[in-house]
PDB file of C-alpha atoms in Angstrom:
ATOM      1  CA  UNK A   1      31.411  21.640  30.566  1.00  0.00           C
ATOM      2  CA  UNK A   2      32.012  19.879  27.169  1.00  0.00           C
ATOM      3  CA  UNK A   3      33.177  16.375  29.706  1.00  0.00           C
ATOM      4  CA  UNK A   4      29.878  16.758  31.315  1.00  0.00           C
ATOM      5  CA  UNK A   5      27.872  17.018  28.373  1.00  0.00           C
ATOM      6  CA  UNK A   6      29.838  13.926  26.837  1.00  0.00           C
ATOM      7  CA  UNK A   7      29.089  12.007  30.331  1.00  0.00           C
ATOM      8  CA  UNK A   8      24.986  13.085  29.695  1.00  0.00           C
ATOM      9  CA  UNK A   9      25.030  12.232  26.103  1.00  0.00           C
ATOM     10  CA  UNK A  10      26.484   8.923  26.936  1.00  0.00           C
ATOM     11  CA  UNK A  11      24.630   8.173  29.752  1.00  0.00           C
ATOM     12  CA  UNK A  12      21.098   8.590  27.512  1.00  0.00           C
ATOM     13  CA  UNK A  13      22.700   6.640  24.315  1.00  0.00           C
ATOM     14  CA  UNK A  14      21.281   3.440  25.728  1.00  0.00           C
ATOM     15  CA  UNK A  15      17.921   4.829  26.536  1.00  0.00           C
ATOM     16  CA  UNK A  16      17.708   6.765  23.481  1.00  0.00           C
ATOM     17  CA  UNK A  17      18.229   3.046  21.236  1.00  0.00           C
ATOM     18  CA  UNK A  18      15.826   1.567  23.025  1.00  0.00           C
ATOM     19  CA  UNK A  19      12.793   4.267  22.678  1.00  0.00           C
ATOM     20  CA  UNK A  20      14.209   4.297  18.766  1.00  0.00           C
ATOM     21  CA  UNK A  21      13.476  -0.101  18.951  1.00  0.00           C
ATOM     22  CA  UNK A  22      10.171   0.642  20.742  1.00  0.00           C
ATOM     23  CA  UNK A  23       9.090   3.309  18.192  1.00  0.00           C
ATOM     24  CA  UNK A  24       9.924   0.888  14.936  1.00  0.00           C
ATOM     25  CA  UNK A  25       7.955  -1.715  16.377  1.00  0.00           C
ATOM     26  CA  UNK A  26       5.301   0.268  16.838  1.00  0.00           C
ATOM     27  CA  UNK A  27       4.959   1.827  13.525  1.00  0.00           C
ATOM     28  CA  UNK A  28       1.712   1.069  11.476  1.00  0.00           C
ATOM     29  CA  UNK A  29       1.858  -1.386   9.062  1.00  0.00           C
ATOM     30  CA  UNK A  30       2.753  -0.630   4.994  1.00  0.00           C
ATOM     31  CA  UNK A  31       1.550  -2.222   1.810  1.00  0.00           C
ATOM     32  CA  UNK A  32       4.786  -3.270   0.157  1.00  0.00           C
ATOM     33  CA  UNK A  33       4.208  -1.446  -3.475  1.00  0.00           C
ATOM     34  CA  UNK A  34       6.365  -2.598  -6.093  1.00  0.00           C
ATOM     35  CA  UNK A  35       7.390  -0.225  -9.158  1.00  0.00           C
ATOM     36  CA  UNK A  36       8.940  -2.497 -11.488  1.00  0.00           C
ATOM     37  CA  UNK A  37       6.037  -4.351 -13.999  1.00  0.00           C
ATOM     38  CA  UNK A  38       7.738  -7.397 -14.474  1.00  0.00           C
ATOM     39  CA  UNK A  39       8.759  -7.908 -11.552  1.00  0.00           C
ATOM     40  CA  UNK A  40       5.240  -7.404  -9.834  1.00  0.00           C
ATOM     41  CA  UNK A  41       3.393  -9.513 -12.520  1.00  0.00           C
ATOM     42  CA  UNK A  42       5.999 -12.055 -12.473  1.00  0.00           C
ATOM     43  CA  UNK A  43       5.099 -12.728  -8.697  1.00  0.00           C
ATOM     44  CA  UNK A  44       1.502 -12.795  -9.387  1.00  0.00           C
ATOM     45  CA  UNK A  45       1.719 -15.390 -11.373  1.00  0.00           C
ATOM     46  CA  UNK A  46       4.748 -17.075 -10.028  1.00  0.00           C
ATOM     47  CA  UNK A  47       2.676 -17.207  -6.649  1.00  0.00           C
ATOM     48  CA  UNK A  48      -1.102 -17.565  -7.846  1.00  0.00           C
ATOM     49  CA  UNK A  49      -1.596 -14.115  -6.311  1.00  0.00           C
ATOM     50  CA  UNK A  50      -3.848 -11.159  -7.843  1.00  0.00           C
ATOM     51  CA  UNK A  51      -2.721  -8.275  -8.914  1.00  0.00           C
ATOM     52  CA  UNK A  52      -3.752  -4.938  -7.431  1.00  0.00           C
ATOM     53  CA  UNK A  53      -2.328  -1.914  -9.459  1.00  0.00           C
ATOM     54  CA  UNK A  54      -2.875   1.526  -8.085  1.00  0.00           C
ATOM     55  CA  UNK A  55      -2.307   4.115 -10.749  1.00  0.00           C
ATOM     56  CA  UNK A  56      -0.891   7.788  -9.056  1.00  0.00           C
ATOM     57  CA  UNK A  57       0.506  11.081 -10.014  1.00  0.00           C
ATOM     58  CA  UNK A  58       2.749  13.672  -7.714  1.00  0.00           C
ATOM     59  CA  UNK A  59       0.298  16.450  -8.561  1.00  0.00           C
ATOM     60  CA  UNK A  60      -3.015  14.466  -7.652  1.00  0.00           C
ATOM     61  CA  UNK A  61      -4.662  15.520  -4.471  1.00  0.00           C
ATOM     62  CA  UNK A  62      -7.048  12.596  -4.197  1.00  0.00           C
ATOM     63  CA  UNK A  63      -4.324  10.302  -4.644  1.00  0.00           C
ATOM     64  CA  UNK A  64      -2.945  11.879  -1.577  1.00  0.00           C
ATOM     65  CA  UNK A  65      -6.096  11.449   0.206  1.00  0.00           C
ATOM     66  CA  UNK A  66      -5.753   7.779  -0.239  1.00  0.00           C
ATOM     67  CA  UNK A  67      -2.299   8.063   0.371  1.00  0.00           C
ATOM     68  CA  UNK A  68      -3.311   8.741   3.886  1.00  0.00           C
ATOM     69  CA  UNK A  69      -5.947   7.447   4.730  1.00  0.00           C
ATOM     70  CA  UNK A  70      -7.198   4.378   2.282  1.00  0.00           C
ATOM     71  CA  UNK A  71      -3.679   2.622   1.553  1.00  0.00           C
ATOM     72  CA  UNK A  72      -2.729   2.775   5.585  1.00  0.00           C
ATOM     73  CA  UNK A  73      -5.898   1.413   6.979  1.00  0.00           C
ATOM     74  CA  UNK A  74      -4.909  -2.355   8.804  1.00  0.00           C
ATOM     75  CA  UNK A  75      -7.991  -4.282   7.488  1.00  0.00           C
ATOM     76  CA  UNK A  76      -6.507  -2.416   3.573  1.00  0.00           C
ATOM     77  CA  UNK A  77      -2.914  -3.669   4.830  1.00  0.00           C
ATOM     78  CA  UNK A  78      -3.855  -6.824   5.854  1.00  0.00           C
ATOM     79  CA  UNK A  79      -6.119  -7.897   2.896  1.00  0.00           C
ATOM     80  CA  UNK A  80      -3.135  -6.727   0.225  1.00  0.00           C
ATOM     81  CA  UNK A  81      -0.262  -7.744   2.177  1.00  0.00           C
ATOM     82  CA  UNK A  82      -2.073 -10.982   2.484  1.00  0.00           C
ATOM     83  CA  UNK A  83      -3.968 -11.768  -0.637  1.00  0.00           C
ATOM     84  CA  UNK A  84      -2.345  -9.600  -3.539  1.00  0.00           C
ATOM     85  CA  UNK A  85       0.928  -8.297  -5.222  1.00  0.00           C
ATOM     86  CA  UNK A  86       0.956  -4.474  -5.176  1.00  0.00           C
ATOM     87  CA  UNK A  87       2.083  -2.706  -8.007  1.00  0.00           C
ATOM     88  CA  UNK A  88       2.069   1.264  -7.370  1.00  0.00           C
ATOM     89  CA  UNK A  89       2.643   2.999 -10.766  1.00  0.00           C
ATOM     90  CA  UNK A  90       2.899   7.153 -11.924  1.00  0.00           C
ATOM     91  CA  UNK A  91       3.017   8.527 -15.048  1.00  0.00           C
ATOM     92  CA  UNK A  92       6.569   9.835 -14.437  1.00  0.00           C
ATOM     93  CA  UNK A  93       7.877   6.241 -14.767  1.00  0.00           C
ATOM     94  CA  UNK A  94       5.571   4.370 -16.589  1.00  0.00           C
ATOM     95  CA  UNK A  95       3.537   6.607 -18.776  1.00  0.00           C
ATOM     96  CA  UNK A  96       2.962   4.060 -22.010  1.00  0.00           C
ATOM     97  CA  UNK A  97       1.901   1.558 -19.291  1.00  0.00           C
ATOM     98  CA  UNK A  98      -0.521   3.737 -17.959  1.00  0.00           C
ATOM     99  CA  UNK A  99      -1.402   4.237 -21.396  1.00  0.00           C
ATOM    100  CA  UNK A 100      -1.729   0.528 -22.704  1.00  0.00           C
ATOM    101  CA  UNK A 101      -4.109   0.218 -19.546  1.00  0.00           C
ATOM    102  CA  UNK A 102      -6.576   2.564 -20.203  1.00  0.00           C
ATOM    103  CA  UNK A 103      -6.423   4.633 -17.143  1.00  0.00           C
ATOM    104  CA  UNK A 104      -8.886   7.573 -17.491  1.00  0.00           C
ATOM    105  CA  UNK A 105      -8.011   9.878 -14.109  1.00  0.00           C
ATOM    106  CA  UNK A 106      -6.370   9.289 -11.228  1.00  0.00           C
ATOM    107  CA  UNK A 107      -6.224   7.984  -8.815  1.00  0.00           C
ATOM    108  CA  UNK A 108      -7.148   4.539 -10.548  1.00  0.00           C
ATOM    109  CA  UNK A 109      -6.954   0.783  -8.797  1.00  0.00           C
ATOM    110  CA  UNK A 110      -7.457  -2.066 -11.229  1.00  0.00           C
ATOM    111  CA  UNK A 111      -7.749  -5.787  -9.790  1.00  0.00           C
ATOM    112  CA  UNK A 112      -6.319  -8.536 -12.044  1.00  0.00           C
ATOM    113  CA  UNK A 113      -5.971 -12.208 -11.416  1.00  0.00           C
ATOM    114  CA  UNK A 114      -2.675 -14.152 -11.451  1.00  0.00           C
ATOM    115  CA  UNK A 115      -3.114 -14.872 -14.969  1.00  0.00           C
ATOM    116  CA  UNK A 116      -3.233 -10.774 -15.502  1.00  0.00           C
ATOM    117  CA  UNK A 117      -6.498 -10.553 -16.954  1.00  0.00           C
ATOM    118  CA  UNK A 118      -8.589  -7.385 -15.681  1.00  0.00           C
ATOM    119  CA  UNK A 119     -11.251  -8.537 -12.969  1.00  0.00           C
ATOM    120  CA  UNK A 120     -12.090  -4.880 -11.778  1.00  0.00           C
ATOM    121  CA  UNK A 121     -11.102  -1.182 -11.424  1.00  0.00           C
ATOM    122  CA  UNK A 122     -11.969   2.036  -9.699  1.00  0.00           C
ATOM    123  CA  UNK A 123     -11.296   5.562 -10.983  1.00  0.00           C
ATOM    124  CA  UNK A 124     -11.281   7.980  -7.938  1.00  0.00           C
ATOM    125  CA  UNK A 125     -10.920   7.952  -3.683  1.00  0.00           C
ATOM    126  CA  UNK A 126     -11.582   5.112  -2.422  1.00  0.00           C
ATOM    127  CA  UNK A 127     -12.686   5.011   1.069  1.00  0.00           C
ATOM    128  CA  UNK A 128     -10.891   2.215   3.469  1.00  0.00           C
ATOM    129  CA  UNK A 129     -14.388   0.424   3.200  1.00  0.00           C
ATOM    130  CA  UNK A 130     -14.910   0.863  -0.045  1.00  0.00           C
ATOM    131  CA  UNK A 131     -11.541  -0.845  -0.865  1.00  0.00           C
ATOM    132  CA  UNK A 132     -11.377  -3.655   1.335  1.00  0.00           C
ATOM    133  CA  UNK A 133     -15.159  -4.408  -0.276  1.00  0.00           C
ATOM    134  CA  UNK A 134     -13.498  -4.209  -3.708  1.00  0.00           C
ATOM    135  CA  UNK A 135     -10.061  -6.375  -2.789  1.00  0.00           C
ATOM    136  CA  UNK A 136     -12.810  -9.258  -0.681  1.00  0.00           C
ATOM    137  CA  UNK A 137     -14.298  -9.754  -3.932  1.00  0.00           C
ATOM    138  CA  UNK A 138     -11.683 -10.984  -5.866  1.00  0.00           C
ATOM    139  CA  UNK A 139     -10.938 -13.218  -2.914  1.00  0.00           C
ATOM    140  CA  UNK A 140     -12.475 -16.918  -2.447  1.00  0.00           C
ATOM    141  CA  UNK A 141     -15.242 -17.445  -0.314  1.00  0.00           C
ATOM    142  CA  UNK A 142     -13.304 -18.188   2.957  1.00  0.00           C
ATOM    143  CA  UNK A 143     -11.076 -15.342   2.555  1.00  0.00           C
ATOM    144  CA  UNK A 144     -13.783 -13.016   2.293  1.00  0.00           C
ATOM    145  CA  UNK A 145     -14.420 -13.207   5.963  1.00  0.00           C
ATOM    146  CA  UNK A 146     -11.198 -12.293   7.105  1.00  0.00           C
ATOM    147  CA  UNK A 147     -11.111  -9.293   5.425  1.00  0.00           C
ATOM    148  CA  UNK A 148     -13.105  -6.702   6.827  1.00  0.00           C
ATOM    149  CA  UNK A 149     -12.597  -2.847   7.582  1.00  0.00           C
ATOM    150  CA  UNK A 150     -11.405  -2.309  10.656  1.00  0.00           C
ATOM    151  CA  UNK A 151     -13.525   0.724  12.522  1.00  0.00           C
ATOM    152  CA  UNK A 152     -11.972   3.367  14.773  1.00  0.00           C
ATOM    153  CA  UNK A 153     -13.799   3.753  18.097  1.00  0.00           C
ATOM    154  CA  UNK A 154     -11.777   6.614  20.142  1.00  0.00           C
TER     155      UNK A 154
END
C-alpha cells in the first residue's frame, strides 16, 4: 500500500508545481512597504520619488479595514508602486517617529515630496477612491490620468 501511495504522490508532484506556479502568478499585486526610515527616505530622495507614509497599530481595526481593502486595490497598487516610496510604520517600532510626526489617531497617511517636506495627510479609512484621489494629487499633470480607481463590476 505504502509503494502505491509513493507511485500516486509522485505521479501528482509535477502537477502539483505547476498549479503552485499558476497560483503565484496569479496572486494580486502588493505595495512594497518599507519599515526602515532611512532607508525609505533615502530612496525618495535618491530617486525624486514622494513619500507616502502610512502610520498603523496591531490593535487598530480601521487600519485593518484598509489593510484589506484600501492598500490592495490595483489602481492604489499601481499609483504607489509606480509614483511613491512606501514607508509602513507602527508604534511598536517607531514610536518617537510617530511622535516627531504628529500623528493624532490611526490609521494616518501623510504625503511628502522627495525633499521630505509634508504635502498632505489623512487621519482615518480611506476608501480605495478616496486614496488614489489623494496619491493623483501629488502627482504631475500627466500622471494624474493614469491613476484612477479601478471599479469592480461582478
Amino acid at each position: 500500500m505504502s509503494r502505491m501511495f509513493s507511485l500516486v504522490l509522485w505521479a501528482l508532484l509535477p502537477a502539483l508545481s505547476i498549479s503552485s506556479l499558476q497560483a503565484d502568478e496569479n496572486a494580486p499585486n502588493t505595495i512594497q512597504w518599507h519599515s526602515d526610515v532611512r532607508v525609505a527616505t533615502k530612496m525618495a530622495k535618491e530617486q525624486d520619488k514622494p513619500l507616502l507614509i502610512y502610520v498603523t497599530s496591531d490593535d487598530c481595526f480601521y487600519c485593518r479595514k484598509m489593510e484589506r481593502q484600501t492598500w490592495p486595490d490595483a489602481g492604489v497598487v499601481r499609483a504607489v508602486d509606480s509614483h511613491f516610496i512606501a514607508l509602513k510604520l507602527t508604534p511598536q517600532h517607531h514610536a518617537q517617529v510617530i511622535r516627531n510626526l504628529n500623528v493624532p489617531a490611526f490609521p494616518a497617511t501623510l504625503l511628502l515630496n522627495s525633499q521630505l517636506k509634508h504635502q498632505q495627510s489623512a487621519v482615518g479609512l480611506q476608501s480605495a477612491q478616496e486614496m488614489t484621489r489623494m496619491l493623483g494629487a501629488l502627482l504631475p499633470t500627466q500622471t494624474q490620468s493614469a491613476v484612477r480607481p479601478v471599479e469592480y463590476r461582478p
